[in-house]
XYZ file of C-alpha atoms in Angstrom:
320
model
C -93.723 -86.117 -27.643
C -96.197 -88.399 -29.258
C -99.188 -86.884 -30.634
C -101.165 -89.621 -29.118
C -100.505 -88.930 -25.547
C -97.786 -89.193 -22.941
C -97.287 -91.384 -20.015
C -94.558 -91.193 -17.401
C -93.552 -92.980 -14.243
C -90.692 -92.588 -11.819
C -88.692 -95.288 -13.629
C -89.793 -94.599 -17.140
C -86.744 -93.691 -19.338
C -88.915 -92.516 -22.207
C -92.473 -91.853 -23.365
C -94.467 -94.985 -24.056
C -96.334 -94.769 -27.472
C -99.837 -96.180 -26.284
C -103.324 -94.914 -26.572
C -104.031 -92.523 -23.487
C -107.297 -94.412 -22.715
C -105.089 -97.568 -22.162
C -102.488 -95.751 -20.276
C -104.921 -94.817 -17.511
C -106.117 -98.291 -17.203
C -102.668 -99.632 -16.944
C -101.547 -97.048 -14.390
C -104.798 -97.491 -12.393
C -103.698 -101.241 -11.883
C -100.318 -100.537 -10.437
C -99.978 -101.606 -6.853
C -98.252 -98.376 -5.914
C -100.839 -95.897 -7.125
C -103.397 -95.081 -4.384
C -104.591 -91.606 -5.385
C -105.798 -90.085 -8.588
C -105.892 -86.328 -9.543
C -108.745 -85.845 -11.958
C -107.665 -82.356 -13.389
C -109.207 -79.986 -15.791
C -107.767 -76.711 -17.118
C -110.298 -73.971 -17.029
C -111.200 -72.827 -20.749
C -107.794 -73.921 -22.176
C -108.560 -73.274 -25.853
C -110.341 -70.005 -24.989
C -107.544 -68.539 -22.710
C -104.120 -69.892 -23.880
C -101.719 -67.024 -24.439
C -100.674 -66.405 -27.966
C -97.252 -65.204 -27.056
C -96.456 -68.115 -24.899
C -97.887 -70.473 -27.614
C -95.671 -69.063 -30.361
C -92.711 -69.228 -28.115
C -93.209 -72.939 -27.450
C -93.816 -73.901 -31.015
C -90.604 -72.282 -31.923
C -88.876 -74.867 -29.863
C -90.164 -77.484 -32.369
C -90.697 -75.517 -35.463
C -87.609 -73.736 -37.159
C -89.406 -72.501 -40.312
C -90.073 -68.737 -39.635
C -92.782 -68.697 -42.461
C -94.575 -71.532 -40.675
C -94.357 -69.530 -37.366
C -95.754 -66.451 -39.149
C -98.506 -68.506 -40.593
C -99.442 -69.976 -37.196
C -99.388 -66.418 -35.618
C -101.652 -64.959 -38.288
C -104.119 -67.877 -37.812
C -104.121 -67.394 -33.926
C -104.931 -63.519 -34.462
C -107.341 -64.171 -37.467
C -110.533 -63.626 -35.404
C -114.028 -65.152 -35.545
C -117.071 -64.295 -37.246
C -120.243 -64.189 -35.152
C -123.029 -63.800 -37.692
C -122.040 -60.824 -39.915
C -119.600 -59.267 -37.360
C -115.881 -60.062 -36.944
C -114.411 -60.208 -33.585
C -110.686 -60.075 -32.821
C -109.127 -62.837 -30.937
C -106.269 -61.579 -28.435
C -106.111 -65.124 -26.743
C -107.125 -68.689 -27.287
C -107.410 -71.030 -30.263
C -110.605 -71.911 -32.279
C -111.981 -75.166 -30.655
C -112.819 -77.714 -33.423
C -110.031 -76.480 -35.701
C -107.695 -79.340 -36.691
C -104.554 -77.619 -35.603
C -105.789 -76.775 -32.093
C -105.139 -80.167 -30.484
C -101.732 -80.194 -32.150
C -100.838 -76.800 -30.774
C -102.219 -77.708 -27.323
C -100.077 -80.773 -27.240
C -96.951 -78.633 -27.961
C -97.836 -76.119 -25.348
C -98.533 -78.543 -22.493
C -95.495 -80.556 -23.426
C -93.350 -77.758 -22.164
C -95.821 -76.131 -19.567
C -96.875 -79.529 -18.058
C -95.054 -82.699 -19.101
C -91.578 -81.720 -18.690
C -92.257 -79.904 -15.499
C -94.056 -82.969 -13.938
C -90.913 -84.966 -14.875
C -88.731 -82.626 -13.002
C -91.055 -82.326 -9.917
C -91.377 -86.080 -9.265
C -87.484 -86.488 -9.338
C -87.152 -84.392 -6.248
C -86.093 -86.244 -3.212
C -88.897 -87.447 -0.940
C -91.550 -88.037 -3.768
C -92.953 -91.324 -4.326
C -94.425 -92.766 -7.716
C -96.137 -90.047 -9.789
C -97.515 -90.795 -13.342
C -99.128 -88.325 -15.819
C -101.506 -89.527 -18.756
C -102.551 -86.597 -21.011
C -104.264 -85.965 -24.309
C -104.213 -82.386 -25.613
C -105.547 -80.419 -22.559
C -107.238 -83.348 -20.728
C -105.133 -85.235 -18.268
C -104.999 -87.490 -15.225
C -102.266 -87.990 -12.561
C -101.633 -90.909 -10.126
C -99.744 -90.768 -7.008
C -98.462 -93.222 -4.360
C -98.984 -90.832 -1.460
C -101.785 -88.431 -0.510
C -99.063 -85.894 0.540
C -97.547 -85.780 -2.979
C -100.939 -85.412 -4.460
C -101.808 -82.303 -2.358
C -98.422 -80.854 -2.744
C -98.906 -81.373 -6.612
C -102.272 -79.568 -6.733
C -100.579 -76.497 -5.071
C -97.647 -76.555 -7.283
C -99.736 -77.180 -10.355
C -101.832 -74.103 -9.724
C -98.758 -72.006 -9.486
C -97.209 -73.424 -12.418
C -100.264 -72.951 -14.676
C -100.814 -69.330 -13.323
C -97.251 -68.488 -14.851
C -98.897 -69.183 -18.399
C -102.095 -67.385 -17.515
C -103.983 -70.553 -17.078
C -105.945 -72.059 -14.095
C -107.349 -75.330 -12.849
C -111.344 -75.598 -12.906
C -112.195 -75.617 -9.280
C -115.377 -77.828 -9.628
C -113.880 -80.275 -12.165
C -110.481 -80.684 -10.270
C -110.656 -83.227 -7.473
C -108.378 -85.623 -5.629
C -109.714 -89.297 -5.195
C -108.631 -92.475 -3.608
C -108.222 -94.895 -6.578
C -106.198 -98.101 -7.164
C -105.721 -101.798 -6.350
C -104.774 -101.351 -2.796
C -107.512 -98.872 -1.963
C -110.112 -101.328 -3.544
C -108.651 -104.230 -1.648
C -108.935 -102.414 1.659
C -112.506 -101.212 1.040
C -113.654 -104.622 -0.162
C -112.081 -106.233 3.014
C -114.119 -103.670 5.247
C -117.127 -104.192 3.139
C -117.417 -100.484 2.382
C -118.392 -98.598 -0.826
C -115.969 -98.742 -3.782
C -113.408 -96.013 -4.564
C -114.412 -92.876 -6.452
C -114.538 -92.589 -10.113
C -113.228 -90.191 -12.700
C -113.820 -89.431 -16.372
C -111.290 -89.209 -19.046
C -111.813 -89.008 -22.863
C -115.155 -90.034 -22.773
C -115.157 -92.960 -20.182
C -115.975 -93.063 -16.626
C -113.141 -95.185 -14.980
C -114.011 -97.290 -11.878
C -112.447 -100.077 -9.697
C -113.865 -103.652 -10.219
C -112.963 -107.179 -10.139
C -112.851 -109.743 -12.769
C -114.441 -113.246 -12.734
C -111.274 -114.798 -11.489
C -111.271 -112.290 -8.800
C -108.405 -110.057 -10.187
C -108.366 -106.367 -9.772
C -109.154 -104.381 -12.782
C -109.965 -100.842 -13.964
C -113.337 -100.963 -15.813
C -114.790 -98.426 -17.937
C -118.226 -97.333 -19.162
C -119.432 -94.472 -21.426
C -119.613 -91.352 -19.602
C -123.142 -90.519 -18.919
C -123.160 -86.967 -20.232
C -121.473 -88.155 -23.388
C -124.312 -90.467 -23.958
C -127.204 -87.839 -23.283
C -125.432 -85.426 -25.687
C -124.865 -88.041 -28.361
C -128.534 -89.165 -28.223
C -129.774 -85.559 -28.425
C -127.587 -85.052 -31.504
C -129.151 -88.212 -33.000
C -132.556 -87.188 -32.427
C -132.066 -83.733 -33.871
C -130.515 -85.159 -37.179
C -133.299 -87.813 -37.256
C -135.848 -85.035 -37.147
C -133.941 -83.126 -39.904
C -134.003 -86.294 -42.013
C -137.563 -87.140 -41.236
C -138.700 -87.047 -44.777
C -135.689 -88.492 -46.585
C -136.047 -92.025 -47.856
C -135.773 -94.791 -45.190
C -132.776 -96.377 -46.960
C -130.744 -93.149 -46.535
C -131.814 -92.990 -42.830
C -130.889 -96.493 -42.321
C -127.488 -95.946 -44.006
C -126.837 -92.912 -41.699
C -127.810 -94.799 -38.409
C -125.525 -97.596 -39.279
C -122.621 -95.488 -39.493
C -123.556 -93.827 -36.280
C -123.869 -97.087 -34.283
C -120.790 -98.652 -35.928
C -118.850 -95.697 -35.030
C -119.985 -95.517 -31.428
C -119.008 -99.247 -30.950
C -115.734 -98.676 -32.578
C -114.718 -96.171 -29.819
C -116.733 -97.485 -26.653
C -116.777 -101.228 -27.606
C -115.462 -102.531 -24.362
C -116.370 -105.763 -22.599
C -117.220 -103.787 -19.221
C -119.265 -101.117 -21.234
C -121.666 -103.795 -22.655
C -124.790 -102.398 -20.788
C -124.102 -98.857 -21.918
C -123.509 -99.793 -25.616
C -126.862 -102.065 -25.546
C -128.736 -99.189 -24.016
C -127.424 -96.789 -26.621
C -128.496 -98.972 -29.487
C -131.898 -99.484 -27.926
C -132.319 -95.741 -27.478
C -131.312 -95.156 -31.048
C -133.772 -97.797 -32.321
C -136.638 -96.311 -30.412
C -135.849 -92.723 -31.571
C -135.928 -93.873 -35.101
C -139.296 -95.491 -34.532
C -140.674 -92.297 -33.068
C -139.354 -90.181 -35.959
C -141.095 -92.636 -38.666
C -144.437 -92.513 -36.735
C -144.481 -88.907 -36.899
C -143.998 -88.462 -40.727
C -147.212 -89.728 -41.739
C -150.804 -89.582 -40.471
C -150.920 -93.289 -40.624
C -149.181 -94.160 -37.375
C -146.593 -96.759 -37.589
C -147.035 -99.578 -35.155
C -144.436 -101.619 -33.456
C -145.343 -104.692 -35.627
C -144.702 -102.599 -38.673
C -141.458 -101.249 -37.331
C -140.074 -104.763 -36.571
C -141.020 -105.725 -40.121
C -139.198 -102.651 -41.362
C -136.107 -103.821 -39.276
C -136.132 -107.017 -41.027
C -135.769 -105.212 -44.383
C -133.298 -102.591 -42.835
C -131.543 -104.216 -39.837
C -129.482 -101.898 -37.656
C -126.231 -103.196 -36.543
C -126.217 -105.207 -33.348
C -124.287 -104.279 -30.198
C -120.680 -105.259 -30.877
C -117.506 -105.465 -28.651
C -114.661 -104.127 -30.963
C -112.004 -104.360 -28.019
C -112.446 -107.900 -26.722
C -109.366 -107.925 -24.646
C -109.658 -105.476 -21.706
C -106.688 -103.094 -21.518
C -106.535 -103.737 -17.948
C -104.255 -106.792 -18.768
C -101.576 -104.504 -20.266
C -98.382 -103.908 -18.474
C -96.788 -100.687 -18.852
C -93.654 -98.977 -17.319
């Protein structure tokens, strides 16, 4: 399996190497996808079973020394202050190897099982897009979607895992659903979040159906809070140093989220960062900085303007 992600459809012969963010959009445009299952595994990295993990890694890794090393790493425990705590299950979140192990584990526990499930007689089109423990499934029929939810809970239970009840939901999503609701002049289909983007049904200027994306609201709030905390920490560092750091933050944000359909959220993020910088600079001296002075400062240290880094929407891609 590709470390990037996996996409599978009823007529796919092999995995397609494609960014999982783009896979979701391409599958959402398929005329035979009418339902989407936004699934979330409850505390995957905290509850994955070590024995099952090592058994699955052994299918891909033949070096026993490497397997022993992974086993020791899983059981190494964690330090909480000055106290060591044993880890009987789970992998450390944030560790570089954790997403790789999750990819191997769910390849056998989920990906291959879904391929077998969708080949059973009577099932319509079923697609799966996954990155580490985050995945979305698309269905042609509501019956298949509901059957899959029941079967998926049973399947994950075999590996001591469970779906998150509040975050796992079935929604109407796709081209046909959007067209029907548009014809009846009713509200748009539901939305779902995947890898930091909220996906929703929309229409291009030419009237074609597209799956649009915007930055997930919680991600924006969390990122702005992190920026504000770091700015306060850097309050008394040279302005040039603050400017250099803020430029890297804004460029990195645009590099990931820079889609045409996401322009309002991008521009709003840049404006919010600019205002937070102004407030921090005002507080570091008794002589309060005015907007005019701040604008003059921005002429010397200009922040990057909002930038679209992915000019061609992925909704034009054809997959499968």
